[in-house]
XYZ file of N, CA and C in Angstrom:
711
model
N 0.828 -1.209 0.000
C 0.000 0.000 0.000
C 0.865 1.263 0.000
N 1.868 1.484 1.135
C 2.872 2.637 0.706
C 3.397 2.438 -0.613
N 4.047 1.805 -1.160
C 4.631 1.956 -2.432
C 3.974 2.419 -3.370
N 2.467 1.992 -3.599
C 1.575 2.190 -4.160
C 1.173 4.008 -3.916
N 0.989 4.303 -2.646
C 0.819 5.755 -2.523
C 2.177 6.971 -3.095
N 3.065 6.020 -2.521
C 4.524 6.647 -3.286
C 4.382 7.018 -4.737
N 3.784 5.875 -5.325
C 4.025 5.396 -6.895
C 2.612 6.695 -7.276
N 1.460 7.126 -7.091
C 0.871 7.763 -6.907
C 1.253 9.159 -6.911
N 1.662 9.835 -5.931
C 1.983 11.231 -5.509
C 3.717 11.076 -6.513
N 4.457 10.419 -6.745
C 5.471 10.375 -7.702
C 4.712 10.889 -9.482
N 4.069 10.106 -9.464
C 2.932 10.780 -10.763
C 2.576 11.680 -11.178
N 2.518 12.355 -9.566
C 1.484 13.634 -9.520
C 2.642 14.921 -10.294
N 3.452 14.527 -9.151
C 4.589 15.634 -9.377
C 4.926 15.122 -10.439
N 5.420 14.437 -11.056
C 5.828 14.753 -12.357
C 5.010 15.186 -13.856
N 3.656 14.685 -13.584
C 2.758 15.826 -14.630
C 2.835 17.168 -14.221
N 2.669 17.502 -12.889
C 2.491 19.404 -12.751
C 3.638 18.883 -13.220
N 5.292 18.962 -13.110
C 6.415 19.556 -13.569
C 6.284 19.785 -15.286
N 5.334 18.662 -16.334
C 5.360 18.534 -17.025
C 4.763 19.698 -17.821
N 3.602 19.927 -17.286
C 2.312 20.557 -17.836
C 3.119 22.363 -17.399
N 3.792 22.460 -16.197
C 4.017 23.767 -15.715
C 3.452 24.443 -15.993
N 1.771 25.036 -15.705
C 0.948 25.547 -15.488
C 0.556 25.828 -13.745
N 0.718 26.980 -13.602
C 0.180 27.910 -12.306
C -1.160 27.680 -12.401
N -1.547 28.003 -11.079
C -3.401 27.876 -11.137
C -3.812 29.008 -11.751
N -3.200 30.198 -12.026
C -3.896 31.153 -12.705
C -3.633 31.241 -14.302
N -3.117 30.288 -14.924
C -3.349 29.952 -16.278
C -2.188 30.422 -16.803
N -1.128 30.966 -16.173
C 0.105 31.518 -16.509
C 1.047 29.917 -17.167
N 1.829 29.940 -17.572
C 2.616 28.953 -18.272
C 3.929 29.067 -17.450
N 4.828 28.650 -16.913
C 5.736 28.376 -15.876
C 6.869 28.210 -16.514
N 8.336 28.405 -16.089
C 9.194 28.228 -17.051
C 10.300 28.099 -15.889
N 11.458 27.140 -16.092
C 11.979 27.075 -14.955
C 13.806 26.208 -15.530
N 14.391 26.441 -14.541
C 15.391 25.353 -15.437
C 15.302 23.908 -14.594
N 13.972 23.418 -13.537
C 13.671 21.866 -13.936
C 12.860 21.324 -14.692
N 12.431 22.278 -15.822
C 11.975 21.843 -16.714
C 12.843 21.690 -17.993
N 13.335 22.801 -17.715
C 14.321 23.046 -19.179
C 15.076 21.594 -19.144
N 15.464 20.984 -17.758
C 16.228 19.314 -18.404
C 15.327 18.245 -17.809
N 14.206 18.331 -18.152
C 13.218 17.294 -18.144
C 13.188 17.372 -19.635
N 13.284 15.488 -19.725
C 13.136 15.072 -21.050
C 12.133 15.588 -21.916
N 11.320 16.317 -21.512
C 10.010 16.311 -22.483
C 9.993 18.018 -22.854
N 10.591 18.770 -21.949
C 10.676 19.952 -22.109
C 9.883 20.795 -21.116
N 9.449 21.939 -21.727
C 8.571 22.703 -20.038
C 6.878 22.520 -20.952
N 6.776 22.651 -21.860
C 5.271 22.448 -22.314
C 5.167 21.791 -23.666
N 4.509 21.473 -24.378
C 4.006 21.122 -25.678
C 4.350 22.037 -26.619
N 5.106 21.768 -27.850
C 5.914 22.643 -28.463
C 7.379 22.467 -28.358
N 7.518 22.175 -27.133
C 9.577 22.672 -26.421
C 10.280 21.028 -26.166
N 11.083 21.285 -26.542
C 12.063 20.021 -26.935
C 12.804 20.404 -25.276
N 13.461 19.140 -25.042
C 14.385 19.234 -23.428
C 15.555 20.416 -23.963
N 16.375 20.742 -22.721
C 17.068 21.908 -23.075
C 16.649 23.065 -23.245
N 17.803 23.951 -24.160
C 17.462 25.042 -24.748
C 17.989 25.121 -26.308
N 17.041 25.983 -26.856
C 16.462 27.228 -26.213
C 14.880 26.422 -25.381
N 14.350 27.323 -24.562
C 12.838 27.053 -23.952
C 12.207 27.786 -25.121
N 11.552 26.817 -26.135
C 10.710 27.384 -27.153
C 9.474 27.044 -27.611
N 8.807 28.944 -27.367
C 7.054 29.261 -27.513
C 6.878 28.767 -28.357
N 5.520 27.869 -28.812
C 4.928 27.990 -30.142
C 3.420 28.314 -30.325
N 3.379 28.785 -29.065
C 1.737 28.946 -28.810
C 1.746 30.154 -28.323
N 0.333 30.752 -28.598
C -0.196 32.264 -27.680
C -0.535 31.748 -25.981
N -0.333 32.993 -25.315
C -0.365 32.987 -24.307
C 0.681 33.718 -23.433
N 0.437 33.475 -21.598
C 1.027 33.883 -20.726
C 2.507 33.525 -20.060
N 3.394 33.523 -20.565
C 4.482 32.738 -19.633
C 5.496 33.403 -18.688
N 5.618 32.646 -17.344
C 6.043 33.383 -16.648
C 7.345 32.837 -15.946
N 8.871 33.602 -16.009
C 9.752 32.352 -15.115
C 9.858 31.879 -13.567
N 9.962 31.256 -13.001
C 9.943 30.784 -11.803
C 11.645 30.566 -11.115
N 12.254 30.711 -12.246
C 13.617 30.471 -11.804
C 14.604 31.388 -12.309
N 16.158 31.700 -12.608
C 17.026 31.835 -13.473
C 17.039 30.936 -14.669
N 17.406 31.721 -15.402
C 17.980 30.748 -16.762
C 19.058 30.988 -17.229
N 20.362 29.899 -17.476
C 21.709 30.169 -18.132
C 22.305 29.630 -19.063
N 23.168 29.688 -19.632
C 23.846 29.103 -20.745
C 25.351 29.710 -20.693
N 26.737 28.748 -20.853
C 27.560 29.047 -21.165
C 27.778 28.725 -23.001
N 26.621 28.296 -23.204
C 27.235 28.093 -25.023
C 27.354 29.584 -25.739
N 28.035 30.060 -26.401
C 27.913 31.507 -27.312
C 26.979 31.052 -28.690
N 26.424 29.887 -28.914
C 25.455 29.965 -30.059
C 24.374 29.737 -29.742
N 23.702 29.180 -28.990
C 22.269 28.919 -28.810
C 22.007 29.847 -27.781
N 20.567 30.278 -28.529
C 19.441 30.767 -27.503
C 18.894 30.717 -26.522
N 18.536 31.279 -25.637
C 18.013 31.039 -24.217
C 16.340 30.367 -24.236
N 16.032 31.663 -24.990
C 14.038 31.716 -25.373
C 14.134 31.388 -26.343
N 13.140 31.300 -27.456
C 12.894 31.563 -28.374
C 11.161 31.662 -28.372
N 11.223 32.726 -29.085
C 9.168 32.852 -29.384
C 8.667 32.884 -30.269
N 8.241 31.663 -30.859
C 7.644 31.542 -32.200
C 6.446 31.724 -32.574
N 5.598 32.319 -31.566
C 4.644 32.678 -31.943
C 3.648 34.135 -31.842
N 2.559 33.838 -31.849
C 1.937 35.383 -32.022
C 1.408 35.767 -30.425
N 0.975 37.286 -30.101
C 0.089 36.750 -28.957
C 0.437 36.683 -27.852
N 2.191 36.751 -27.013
C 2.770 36.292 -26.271
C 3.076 37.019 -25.132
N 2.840 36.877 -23.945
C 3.247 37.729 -22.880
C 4.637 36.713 -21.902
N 5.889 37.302 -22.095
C 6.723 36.798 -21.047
C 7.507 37.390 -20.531
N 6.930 37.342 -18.559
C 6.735 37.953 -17.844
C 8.656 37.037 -16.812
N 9.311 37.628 -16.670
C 10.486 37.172 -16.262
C 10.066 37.165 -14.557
N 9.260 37.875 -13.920
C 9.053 37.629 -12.588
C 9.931 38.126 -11.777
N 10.860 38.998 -12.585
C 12.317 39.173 -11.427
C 13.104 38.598 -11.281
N 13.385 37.443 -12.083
C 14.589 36.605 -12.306
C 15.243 37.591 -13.780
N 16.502 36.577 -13.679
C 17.089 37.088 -14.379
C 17.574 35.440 -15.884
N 18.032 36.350 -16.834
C 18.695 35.362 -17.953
C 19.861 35.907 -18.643
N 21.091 34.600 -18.289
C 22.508 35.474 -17.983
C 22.982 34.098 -19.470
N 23.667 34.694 -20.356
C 24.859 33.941 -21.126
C 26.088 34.022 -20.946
N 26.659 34.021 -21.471
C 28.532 33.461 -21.494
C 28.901 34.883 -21.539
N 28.808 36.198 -22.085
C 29.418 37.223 -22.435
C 29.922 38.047 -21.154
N 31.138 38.793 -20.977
C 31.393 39.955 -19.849
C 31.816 40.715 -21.285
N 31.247 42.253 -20.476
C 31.837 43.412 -21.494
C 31.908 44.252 -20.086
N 33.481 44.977 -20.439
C 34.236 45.794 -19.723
C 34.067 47.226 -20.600
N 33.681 48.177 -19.603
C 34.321 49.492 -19.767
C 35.591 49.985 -19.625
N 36.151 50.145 -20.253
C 37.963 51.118 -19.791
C 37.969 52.146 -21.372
N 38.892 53.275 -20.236
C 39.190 54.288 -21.313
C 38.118 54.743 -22.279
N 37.234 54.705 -21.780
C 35.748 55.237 -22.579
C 35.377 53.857 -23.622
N 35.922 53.039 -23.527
C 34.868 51.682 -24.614
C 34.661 50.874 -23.986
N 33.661 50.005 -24.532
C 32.859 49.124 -24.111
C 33.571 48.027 -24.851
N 33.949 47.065 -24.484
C 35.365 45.648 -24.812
C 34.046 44.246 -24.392
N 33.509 43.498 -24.966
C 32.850 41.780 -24.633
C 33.516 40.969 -25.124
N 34.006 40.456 -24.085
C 34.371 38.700 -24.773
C 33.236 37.888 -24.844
N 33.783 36.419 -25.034
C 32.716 35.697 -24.717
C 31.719 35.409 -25.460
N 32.040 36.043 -26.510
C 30.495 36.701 -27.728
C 30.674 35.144 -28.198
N 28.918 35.883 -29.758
C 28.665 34.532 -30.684
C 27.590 34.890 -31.298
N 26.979 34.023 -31.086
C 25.139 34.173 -32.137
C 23.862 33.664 -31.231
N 24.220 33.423 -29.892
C 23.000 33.029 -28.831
C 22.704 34.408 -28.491
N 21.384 34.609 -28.705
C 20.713 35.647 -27.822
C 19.673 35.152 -26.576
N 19.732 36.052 -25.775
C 18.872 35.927 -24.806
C 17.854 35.195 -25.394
N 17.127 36.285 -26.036
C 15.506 36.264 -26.158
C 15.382 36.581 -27.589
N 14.842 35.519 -28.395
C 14.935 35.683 -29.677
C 12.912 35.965 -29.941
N 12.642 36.718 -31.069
C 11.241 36.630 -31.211
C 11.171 36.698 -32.929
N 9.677 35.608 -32.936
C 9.385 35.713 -34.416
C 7.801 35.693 -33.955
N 7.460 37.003 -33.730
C 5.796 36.897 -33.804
C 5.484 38.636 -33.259
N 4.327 38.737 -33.467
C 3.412 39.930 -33.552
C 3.232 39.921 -32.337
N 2.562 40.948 -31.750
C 2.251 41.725 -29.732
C 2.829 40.697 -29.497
N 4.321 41.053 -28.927
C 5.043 40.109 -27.953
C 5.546 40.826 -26.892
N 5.003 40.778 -25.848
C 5.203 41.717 -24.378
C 6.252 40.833 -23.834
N 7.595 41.478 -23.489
C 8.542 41.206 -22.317
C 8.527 41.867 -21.829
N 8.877 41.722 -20.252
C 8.782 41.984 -19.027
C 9.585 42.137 -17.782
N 9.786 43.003 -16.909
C 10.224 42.739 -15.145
C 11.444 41.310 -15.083
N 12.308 41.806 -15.678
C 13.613 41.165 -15.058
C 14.923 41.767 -15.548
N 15.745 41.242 -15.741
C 16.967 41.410 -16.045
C 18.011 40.556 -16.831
N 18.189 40.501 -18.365
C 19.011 39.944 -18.947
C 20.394 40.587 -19.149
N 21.335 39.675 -18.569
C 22.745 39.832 -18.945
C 23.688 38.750 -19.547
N 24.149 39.593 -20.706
C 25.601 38.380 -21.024
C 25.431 37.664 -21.971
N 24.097 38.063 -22.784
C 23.987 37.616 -24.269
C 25.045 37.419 -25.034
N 25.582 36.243 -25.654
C 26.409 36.234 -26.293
C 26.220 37.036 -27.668
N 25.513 37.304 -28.268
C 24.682 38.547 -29.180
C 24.023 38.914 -28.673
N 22.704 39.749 -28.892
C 21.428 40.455 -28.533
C 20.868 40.074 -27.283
N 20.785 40.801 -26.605
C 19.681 40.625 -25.220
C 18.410 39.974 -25.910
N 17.958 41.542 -26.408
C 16.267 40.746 -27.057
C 16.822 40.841 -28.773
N 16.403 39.964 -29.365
C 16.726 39.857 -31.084
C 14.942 39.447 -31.691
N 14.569 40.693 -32.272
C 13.462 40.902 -32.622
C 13.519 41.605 -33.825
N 14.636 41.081 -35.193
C 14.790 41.722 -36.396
C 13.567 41.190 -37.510
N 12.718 41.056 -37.165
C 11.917 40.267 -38.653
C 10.610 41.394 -38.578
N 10.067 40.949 -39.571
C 8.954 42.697 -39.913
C 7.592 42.016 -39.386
N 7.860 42.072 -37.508
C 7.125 41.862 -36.614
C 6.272 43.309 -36.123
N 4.772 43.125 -35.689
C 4.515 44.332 -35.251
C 4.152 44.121 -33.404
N 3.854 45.490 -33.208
C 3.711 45.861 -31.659
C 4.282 44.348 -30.396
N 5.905 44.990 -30.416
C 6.725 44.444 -29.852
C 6.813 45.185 -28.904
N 6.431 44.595 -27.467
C 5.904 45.514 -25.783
C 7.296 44.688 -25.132
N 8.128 46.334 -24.904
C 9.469 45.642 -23.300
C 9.101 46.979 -22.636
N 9.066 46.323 -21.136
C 8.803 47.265 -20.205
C 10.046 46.642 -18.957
N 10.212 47.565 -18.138
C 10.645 47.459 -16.714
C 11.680 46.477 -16.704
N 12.627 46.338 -17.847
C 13.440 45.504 -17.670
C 15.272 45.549 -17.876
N 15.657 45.765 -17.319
C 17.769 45.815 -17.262
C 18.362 44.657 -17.860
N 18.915 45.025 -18.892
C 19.589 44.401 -20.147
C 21.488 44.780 -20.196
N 22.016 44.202 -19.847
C 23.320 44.587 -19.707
C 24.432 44.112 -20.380
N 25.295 43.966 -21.016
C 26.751 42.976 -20.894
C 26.522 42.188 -21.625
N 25.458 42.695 -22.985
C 25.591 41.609 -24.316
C 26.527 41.845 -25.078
N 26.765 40.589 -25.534
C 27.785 41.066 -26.624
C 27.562 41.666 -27.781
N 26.552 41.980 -27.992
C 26.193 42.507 -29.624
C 24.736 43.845 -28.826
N 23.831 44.067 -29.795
C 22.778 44.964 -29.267
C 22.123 44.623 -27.814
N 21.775 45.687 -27.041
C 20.916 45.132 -25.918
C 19.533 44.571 -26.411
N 19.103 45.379 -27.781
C 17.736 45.499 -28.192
C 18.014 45.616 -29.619
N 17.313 44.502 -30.420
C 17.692 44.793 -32.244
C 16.161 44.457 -32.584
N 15.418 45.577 -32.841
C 13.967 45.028 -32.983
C 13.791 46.261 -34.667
N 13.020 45.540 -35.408
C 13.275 46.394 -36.817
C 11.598 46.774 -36.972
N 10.526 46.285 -36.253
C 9.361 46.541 -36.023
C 8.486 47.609 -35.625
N 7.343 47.675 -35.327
C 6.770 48.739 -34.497
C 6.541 47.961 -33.253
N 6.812 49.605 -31.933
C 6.609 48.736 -30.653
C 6.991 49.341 -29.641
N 7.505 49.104 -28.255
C 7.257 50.478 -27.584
C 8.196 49.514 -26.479
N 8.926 50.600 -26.208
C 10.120 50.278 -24.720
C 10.057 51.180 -23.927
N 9.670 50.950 -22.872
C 9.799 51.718 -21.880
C 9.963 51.403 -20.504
N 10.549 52.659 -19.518
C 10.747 51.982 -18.134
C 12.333 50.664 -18.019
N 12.952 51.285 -18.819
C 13.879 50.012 -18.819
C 15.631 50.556 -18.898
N 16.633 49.795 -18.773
C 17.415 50.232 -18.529
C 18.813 49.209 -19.334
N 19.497 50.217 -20.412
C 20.415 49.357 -21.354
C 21.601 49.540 -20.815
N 22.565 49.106 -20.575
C 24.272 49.654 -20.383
C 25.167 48.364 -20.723
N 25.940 49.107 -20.832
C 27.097 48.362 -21.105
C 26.792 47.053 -22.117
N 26.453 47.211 -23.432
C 26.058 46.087 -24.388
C 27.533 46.503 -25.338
N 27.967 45.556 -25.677
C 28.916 45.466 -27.012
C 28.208 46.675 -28.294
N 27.301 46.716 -28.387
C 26.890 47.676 -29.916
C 25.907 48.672 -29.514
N 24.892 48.395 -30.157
C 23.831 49.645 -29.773
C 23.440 49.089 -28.595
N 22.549 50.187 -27.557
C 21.948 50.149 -26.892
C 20.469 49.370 -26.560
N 20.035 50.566 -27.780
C 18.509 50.250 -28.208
C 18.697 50.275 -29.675
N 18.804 49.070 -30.576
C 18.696 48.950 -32.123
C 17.219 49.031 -32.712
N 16.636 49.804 -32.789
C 15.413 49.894 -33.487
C 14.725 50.302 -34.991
N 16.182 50.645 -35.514
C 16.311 50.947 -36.861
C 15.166 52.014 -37.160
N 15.038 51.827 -38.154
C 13.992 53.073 -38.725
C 12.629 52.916 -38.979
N 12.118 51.630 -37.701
C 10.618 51.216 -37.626
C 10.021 52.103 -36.414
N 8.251 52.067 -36.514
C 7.857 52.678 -35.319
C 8.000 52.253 -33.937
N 8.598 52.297 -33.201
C 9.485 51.789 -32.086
C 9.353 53.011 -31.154
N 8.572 53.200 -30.168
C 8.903 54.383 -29.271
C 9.426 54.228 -28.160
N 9.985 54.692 -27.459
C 10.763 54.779 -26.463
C 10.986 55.665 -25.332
N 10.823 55.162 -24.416
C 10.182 56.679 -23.673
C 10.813 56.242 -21.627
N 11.009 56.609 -20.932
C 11.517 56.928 -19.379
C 12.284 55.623 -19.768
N 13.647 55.914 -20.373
C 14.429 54.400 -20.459
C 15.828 54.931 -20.251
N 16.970 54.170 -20.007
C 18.070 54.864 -19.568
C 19.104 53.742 -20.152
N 20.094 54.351 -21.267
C 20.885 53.811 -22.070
C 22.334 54.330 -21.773
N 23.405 53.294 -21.411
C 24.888 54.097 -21.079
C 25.390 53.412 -20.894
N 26.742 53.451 -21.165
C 28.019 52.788 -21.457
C 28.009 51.868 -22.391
N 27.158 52.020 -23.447
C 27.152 50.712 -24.761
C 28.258 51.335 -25.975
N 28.611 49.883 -26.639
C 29.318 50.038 -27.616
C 29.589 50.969 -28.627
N 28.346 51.315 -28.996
C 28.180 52.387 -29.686
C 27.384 53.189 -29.706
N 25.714 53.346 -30.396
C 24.920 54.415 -29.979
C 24.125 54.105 -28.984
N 23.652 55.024 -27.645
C 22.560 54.801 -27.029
C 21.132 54.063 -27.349
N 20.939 55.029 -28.557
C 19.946 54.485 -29.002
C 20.053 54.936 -30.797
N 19.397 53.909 -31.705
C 19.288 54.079 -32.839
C 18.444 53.811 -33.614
N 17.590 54.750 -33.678
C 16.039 54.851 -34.866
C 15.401 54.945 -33.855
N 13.803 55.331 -34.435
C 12.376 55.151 -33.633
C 12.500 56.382 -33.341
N 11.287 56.320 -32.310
C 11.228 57.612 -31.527
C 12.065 57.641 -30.261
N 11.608 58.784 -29.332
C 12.386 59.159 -27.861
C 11.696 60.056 -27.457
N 11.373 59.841 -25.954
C 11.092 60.815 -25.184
C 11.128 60.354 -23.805
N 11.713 61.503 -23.258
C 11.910 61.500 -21.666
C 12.832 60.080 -21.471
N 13.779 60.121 -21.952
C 15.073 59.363 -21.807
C 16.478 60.103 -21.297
N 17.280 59.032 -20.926
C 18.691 59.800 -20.474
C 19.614 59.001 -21.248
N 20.713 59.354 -22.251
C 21.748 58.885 -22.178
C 23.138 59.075 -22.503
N 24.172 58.498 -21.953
C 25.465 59.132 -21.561
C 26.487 58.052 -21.830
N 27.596 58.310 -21.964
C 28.673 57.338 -21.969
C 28.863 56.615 -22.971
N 27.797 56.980 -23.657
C 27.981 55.604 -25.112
C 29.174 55.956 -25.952
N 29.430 55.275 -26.806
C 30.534 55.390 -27.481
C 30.543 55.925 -28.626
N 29.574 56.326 -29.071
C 29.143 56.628 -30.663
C 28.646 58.036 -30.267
N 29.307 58.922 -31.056
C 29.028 60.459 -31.276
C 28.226 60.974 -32.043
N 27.291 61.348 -32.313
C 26.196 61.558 -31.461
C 25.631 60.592 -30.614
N 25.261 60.553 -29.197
C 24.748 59.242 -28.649
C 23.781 58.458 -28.649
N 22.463 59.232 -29.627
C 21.470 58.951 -30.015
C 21.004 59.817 -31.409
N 20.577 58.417 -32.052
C 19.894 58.992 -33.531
C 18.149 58.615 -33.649
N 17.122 59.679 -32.920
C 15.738 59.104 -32.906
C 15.467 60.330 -33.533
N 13.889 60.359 -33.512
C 13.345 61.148 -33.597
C 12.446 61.903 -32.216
N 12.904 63.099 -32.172
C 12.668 63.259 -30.687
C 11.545 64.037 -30.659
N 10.474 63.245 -29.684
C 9.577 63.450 -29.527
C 8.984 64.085 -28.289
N 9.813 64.135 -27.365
C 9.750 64.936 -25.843
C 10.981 65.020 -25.700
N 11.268 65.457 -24.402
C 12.625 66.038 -23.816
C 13.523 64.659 -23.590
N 14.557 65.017 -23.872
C 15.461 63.715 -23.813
C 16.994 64.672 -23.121
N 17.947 63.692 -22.592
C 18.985 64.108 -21.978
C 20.045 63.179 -22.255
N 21.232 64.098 -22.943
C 22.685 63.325 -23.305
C 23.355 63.764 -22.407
N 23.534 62.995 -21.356
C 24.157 63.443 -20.227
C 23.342 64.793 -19.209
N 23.381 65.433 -18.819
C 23.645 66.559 -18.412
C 22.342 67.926 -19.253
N 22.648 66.809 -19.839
C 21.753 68.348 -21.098
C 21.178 67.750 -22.381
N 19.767 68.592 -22.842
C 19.060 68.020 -23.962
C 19.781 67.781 -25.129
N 19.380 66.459 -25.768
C 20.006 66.067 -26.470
C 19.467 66.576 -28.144
């Protein structure tokens, strides 16, 4: 009869680990899922990257890491997507040093944090560092791409390469190998965000307003279109 109850509640826990669904319908993401054979949900292979293929809520429960410089952390393949980091953080292989006014990453490659291929994709409340490329890599002619409240640091390539329309705000870039904020010359607004000590420009394309940034390496430190008061250092930019 114990073995039997063992064999039971052993069951249990391993479907919730499987299914990683919260009672409030959120989708769970964790790294004991990431090396459970089956993956964290339907769609996601074991390992990484942890990859979306469905709409919906996902939220992490843990850290997530990687020392490889080519593979991805996330990936989001789909439309629809809210992922909500919870205050954890997602760290790769990269350190980038400031000295003598530049920004220097080893460690680099072609893994980004957080890769996206889909339309309204909201990221969220944490902190990625150490992208071996891109923090977030969101180059495909995706629309209304949502980052809020989140510190992106010590990638090796852009903190942010999004070529879309979409809106950043509340967030904080430094010290990335290249641009800051890569947003090229799509509608991309940008607004109470704070960009400094990156490779090269603070920020590049889109709009701006009510931003600060300083230290970057690229003269002028920002190329937007400015839409409210913005500050290069010390003084409007």
């Amino acid at each position: 009869m114990l073995n039997r109850k063992k064999l039971i509640i052993g069951c249990a826990l391993a479907l919730a680990c499987h299914s990683a669904a919260a009672v409030d319908g959120v989708i769970e993401i964790s790294a004991v899922c990431v090396d459970l054979n089956e993956g964290c949900f339907a769609g996601d292979s074991a390992g990484l990257p942890v990859t979306i293929t469905e709409p919906g809520s996902y939220r992490l429960t843990t850290n997530l890491s990687t020392s490889s410089t080519s593979v991805d952390i996330i990936e989001i393949n789909a439309d629809n997507v809210t992922l909500d980091l919870n205050g954890f953080t997602i760290q790769g292989p990269a350190e980038c040093t400031i000295s003598g006014g530049s920004t220097n990453c080893t460690s680099t490659g072609t893994g980004n944090a957080i890769d996206v291929n889909g339309n309204r994709v909201s990221i969220e409340n944490g902190t990625i560092v150490g992208a071996a490329a891109d923090g977030i890599m969101a180059a495909g002619s995706f629309s209304d791409l949502r980052v809020a409240n989140l510190t992106v640091r010590g990638c090796g390539s852009d903190g942010i390469l999004a070529a879309a329309s979409g809106s950043i705000r509340d967030s904080v870039f430094a010290a990335n190998g290249a641009v800051g904020i890569n947003v090229g010359f799509g509608g991309t607004y940008v607004r109470d965000t704070v960009s400094y000590g990156n490779g090269d420009s603070g920020q590049f394309g889109g709009f701006c307003s009510n931003n600060v940034y300083y230290s970057n390496d690229a003269s002028p430190e920002v190329f937007c279109n400015q839409v409210g008061t913005n500050l290069c250092g010390t003084t409007p930019c």
